[in-house]
Short mmCIF file of C-alpha atoms in Angstrom, two decimals:
data_model
loop_
_atom_site.label_atom_id
_atom_site.label_comp_id
_atom_site.label_asym_id
_atom_site.label_seq_id
_atom_site.Cartn_x
_atom_site.Cartn_y
_atom_site.Cartn_z
CA UNK A 384 0.00 0.00 0.00
CA UNK A 385 1.27 3.46 -0.89
CA UNK A 386 1.31 6.21 1.73
CA UNK A 387 -1.22 8.29 -0.23
CA UNK A 388 -3.67 5.38 -0.18
CA UNK A 389 -3.20 4.98 3.58
CA UNK A 390 -3.83 8.69 4.01
CA UNK A 391 -7.00 8.44 1.93
CA UNK A 392 -8.27 5.61 4.15
CA UNK A 393 -7.46 7.49 7.36
CA UNK A 394 -9.32 10.52 6.05
CA UNK A 395 -12.45 8.36 6.20
CA UNK A 396 -12.09 8.02 9.99
CA UNK A 397 -14.24 10.79 11.51
CA UNK A 398 -13.08 13.30 14.05
CA UNK A 399 -14.41 12.86 17.56
CA UNK A 400 -18.12 13.83 17.52
CA UNK A 401 -17.94 15.62 20.89
CA UNK A 402 -14.36 16.11 22.14
CA UNK A 403 -13.81 16.84 25.82
CA UNK A 404 -11.19 19.39 26.78
CA UNK A 405 -10.26 17.75 30.11
CA UNK A 406 -9.09 14.72 28.10
CA UNK A 407 -7.30 17.02 25.61
CA UNK A 408 -9.01 15.26 22.72
CA UNK A 409 -7.76 16.44 19.35
CA UNK A 410 -7.95 14.44 16.15
CA UNK A 411 -4.63 13.43 14.60
CA UNK A 412 -4.58 14.84 11.05
CA UNK A 413 -4.79 12.02 8.51
CA UNK A 414 -1.63 13.17 6.73
CA UNK A 415 0.39 13.10 9.94
CA UNK A 416 -1.08 9.77 11.05
CA UNK A 417 -0.24 8.20 7.69
CA UNK A 418 3.31 9.57 7.80
CA UNK A 419 3.82 8.31 11.34
CA UNK A 420 2.62 4.80 10.50
CA UNK A 421 4.50 4.74 7.21
CA UNK A 422 7.77 5.52 8.97
CA UNK A 423 7.10 2.88 11.63
CA UNK A 424 6.37 0.22 9.02
CA UNK A 425 8.59 1.02 6.05
CA UNK A 426 11.70 2.12 7.95
CA UNK A 427 11.52 0.00 11.10
CA UNK A 428 9.10 -2.86 10.30
CA UNK A 429 7.25 -2.24 13.58
CA UNK A 430 3.63 -2.62 12.40
CA UNK A 431 2.83 -5.50 10.03
CA UNK A 432 2.57 -8.81 11.84
CA UNK A 433 3.14 -7.07 15.19
CA UNK A 434 1.04 -6.69 18.32
CA UNK A 435 0.30 -2.98 18.37
CA UNK A 436 -1.35 -0.84 21.05
CA UNK A 437 -2.84 2.61 20.42
CA UNK A 438 -2.97 4.42 23.76
CA UNK A 439 -5.65 7.12 23.93
CA UNK A 440 -6.85 6.04 20.51
CA UNK A 441 -9.81 8.38 20.14
CA UNK A 442 -11.71 7.46 16.98
CA UNK A 443 -8.78 5.34 15.88
CA UNK A 444 -6.85 6.98 13.09
CA UNK A 445 -3.54 5.55 14.34
CA UNK A 446 -4.81 2.20 15.58
CA UNK A 447 -6.99 1.50 12.57
CA UNK A 448 -4.18 2.59 10.27
CA UNK A 449 -1.88 0.09 11.98
CA UNK A 450 -4.48 -2.64 11.38
CA UNK A 451 -4.75 -1.64 7.73
CA UNK A 452 -0.97 -2.14 7.49
CA UNK A 453 -1.28 -5.65 8.94
CA UNK A 454 -0.87 -5.15 12.67
CA UNK A 455 -3.00 -6.85 15.31
CA UNK A 456 -4.12 -3.75 17.12
CA UNK A 457 -5.57 -2.97 20.53
CA UNK A 458 -7.27 0.43 20.86
CA UNK A 459 -7.49 1.82 24.39
CA UNK A 460 -9.40 4.97 25.27
CA UNK A 461 -11.33 6.29 28.24
CA UNK A 462 -14.08 7.64 25.96
CA UNK A 463 -16.61 4.96 24.99
CA UNK A 464 -18.21 7.26 22.40
CA UNK A 465 -14.90 7.59 20.53
CA UNK A 466 -14.38 3.83 20.57
CA UNK A 467 -17.85 3.29 19.12
CA UNK A 468 -16.81 5.41 16.14
CA UNK A 469 -13.57 3.42 15.84
CA UNK A 470 -15.45 0.12 15.98
CA UNK A 471 -17.84 1.21 13.24
CA UNK A 472 -14.91 2.26 11.05
CA UNK A 473 -13.08 -1.03 11.65
CA UNK A 474 -16.16 -2.89 10.39
CA UNK A 475 -16.52 -0.65 7.34
CA UNK A 476 -12.84 -1.01 6.47
CA UNK A 477 -13.00 -4.79 6.75
CA UNK A 478 -10.32 -4.98 9.46
CA UNK A 479 -12.46 -5.76 12.50
CA UNK A 480 -10.79 -9.16 12.85
CA UNK A 481 -7.48 -7.37 13.48
CA UNK A 482 -8.83 -4.85 16.00
CA UNK A 483 -9.71 -5.09 19.69
CA UNK A 484 -11.17 -2.15 21.59
CA UNK A 485 -11.23 -1.54 25.35
CA UNK A 486 -12.81 1.45 27.08
CA UNK A 487 -10.49 2.20 29.99
CA UNK A 488 -8.41 4.88 31.62
CA UNK A 489 -5.02 4.41 29.97
CA UNK A 490 -3.26 5.48 33.16
CA UNK A 491 -5.09 2.80 35.18
CA UNK A 492 -5.22 -0.22 32.94
CA UNK A 493 -7.45 -3.15 33.98
CA UNK A 494 -4.87 -5.77 33.09
CA UNK A 495 -1.37 -6.71 34.14
CA UNK A 496 1.20 -4.38 32.63
CA UNK A 497 3.70 -7.12 31.88
CA UNK A 498 1.57 -8.15 28.93
CA UNK A 499 4.04 -7.97 26.07
CA UNK A 500 3.24 -5.94 22.97
CA UNK A 501 5.61 -5.21 20.13
CA UNK A 502 4.78 -1.56 19.48
CA UNK A 503 2.92 1.33 21.07
CA UNK A 504 1.66 4.14 18.86
CA UNK A 505 0.15 7.19 20.49
CA UNK A 506 -0.84 10.81 20.18
CA UNK A 507 -1.07 11.47 23.92
CA UNK A 508 -2.40 14.56 25.68
CA UNK A 509 0.21 17.31 25.35
CA UNK A 510 -0.01 18.18 29.04
CA UNK A 511 -1.49 21.63 28.44
CA UNK A 512 -4.68 21.07 30.45
CA UNK A 513 -3.48 18.05 32.44
CA UNK A 514 0.10 18.81 33.43
CA UNK A 515 2.37 15.80 33.16
CA UNK A 516 -0.05 13.66 31.18
CA UNK A 517 2.34 13.50 28.22
CA UNK A 518 5.11 11.83 30.23
CA UNK A 519 2.53 9.74 32.13
CA UNK A 520 1.45 8.22 28.82
CA UNK A 521 5.08 7.51 27.95
CA UNK A 522 5.61 5.80 31.29
CA UNK A 523 2.53 3.66 30.72
CA UNK A 524 3.72 2.79 27.23
CA UNK A 525 7.08 1.66 28.63
CA UNK A 526 5.26 -0.77 30.90
CA UNK A 527 3.75 -2.45 27.84
CA UNK A 528 6.46 -2.54 25.20
CA UNK A 529 10.04 -1.72 24.27
CA UNK A 530 9.23 0.33 21.14
CA UNK A 531 7.11 3.47 21.19
CA UNK A 532 6.08 5.99 18.56
CA UNK A 533 4.71 9.11 20.22
CA UNK A 534 3.66 12.59 19.08
CA UNK A 535 4.44 15.65 21.22
CA UNK A 536 4.54 19.40 20.94
CA UNK A 537 7.95 20.24 19.51
CA UNK A 538 8.79 22.69 22.28
CA UNK A 539 8.48 19.95 24.93
CA UNK A 540 10.92 17.47 23.39
CA UNK A 541 13.94 18.69 25.37
CA UNK A 542 12.03 18.18 28.62
CA UNK A 543 10.74 14.77 27.56
CA UNK A 544 14.23 13.67 26.54
CA UNK A 545 15.66 14.82 29.88
CA UNK A 546 12.88 13.11 31.83
CA UNK A 547 13.32 9.78 30.06
CA UNK A 548 17.10 9.87 30.33
CA UNK A 549 16.84 10.55 34.06
CA UNK A 550 14.35 7.77 34.81
CA UNK A 551 15.25 5.31 32.05
CA UNK A 552 18.93 5.87 31.15
CA UNK A 553 19.12 2.84 28.87
CA UNK A 554 16.50 4.19 26.46
CA UNK A 555 17.24 5.59 23.03
CA UNK A 556 15.11 8.58 22.00
CA UNK A 557 15.14 9.51 18.32
CA UNK A 558 13.27 12.46 16.84
CA UNK A 559 12.03 11.14 13.50
CA UNK A 560 9.97 14.05 12.27
CA UNK A 561 9.07 17.64 13.09
CA UNK A 562 6.36 19.48 11.24
CA UNK A 563 3.66 22.07 11.65
CA UNK A 564 0.10 20.87 11.82
CA UNK A 565 -3.10 22.87 11.72
CA UNK A 566 -6.32 21.73 13.32
CA UNK A 567 -9.83 23.16 12.90
CA UNK A 568 -11.62 24.65 15.92
CA UNK A 569 -12.59 21.82 18.26
CA UNK A 570 -13.89 23.74 21.28
CA UNK A 571 -16.04 26.81 21.90
CA UNK A 572 -13.07 28.85 23.13
CA UNK A 573 -11.23 28.37 19.82
CA UNK A 574 -11.54 31.71 18.01
CA UNK A 575 -9.30 31.08 15.00
CA UNK A 576 -10.44 29.24 11.91
CA UNK A 577 -7.51 26.90 12.50
CA UNK A 578 -4.81 26.54 15.11
CA UNK A 579 -1.29 25.74 13.95
CA UNK A 580 1.65 24.45 15.99
CA UNK A 581 4.73 22.27 15.59
CA UNK A 582 4.80 18.64 16.66
CA UNK A 583 7.59 16.09 16.83
CA UNK A 584 7.39 12.35 16.34
CA UNK A 585 9.75 10.43 18.59
CA UNK A 586 10.71 6.78 18.59
CA UNK A 587 11.64 5.51 22.03
CA UNK A 588 13.14 2.05 22.39
CA UNK A 589 15.35 -0.14 24.48
CA UNK A 590 18.32 -1.39 22.49
CA UNK A 591 18.75 -5.14 22.47
CA UNK A 592 21.70 -6.47 24.40
#
């Protein structure tokens, strides 16, 4: 599958019908989601045939995209309404057999955290409204896997790198991509027709001995 075709498919996944600001719910642009997954698969072979987890999946652009690329994907989100949208899309895309969905608080998972997955993909809260939630998602991801792809505001990468190096000195943190994204108004307090900011995609992994 070409990246443009993956992007076209992800464009079919709707934005959240009623996002909630206290969860910092923003839809990952389809172009960025496709690029993120394309890098993970084509450059690192971390999607197809792998056990993939999408933490804070929302309506599932990342998780469903991973399933399209051949991953066996678990979507986790606290918002049942968002997961209902993701489930409907999985059925329509013909990938429901490669997708599991669990409504749960990602930071308080209802299963043992030593369950082994191959890859975590996530667009976590940026920590603007819930301070520290970005690194909390990274910590949770590290309890589930040894390879993580995570999106963050570009101006927080230095802090995230320092935090991970302090608490997990064996980790490797690579910045794979930095680009500006623009999102339409999601909440009533958004006054601009679109809000633009820079994000970075990082790959965090433990090198094999």
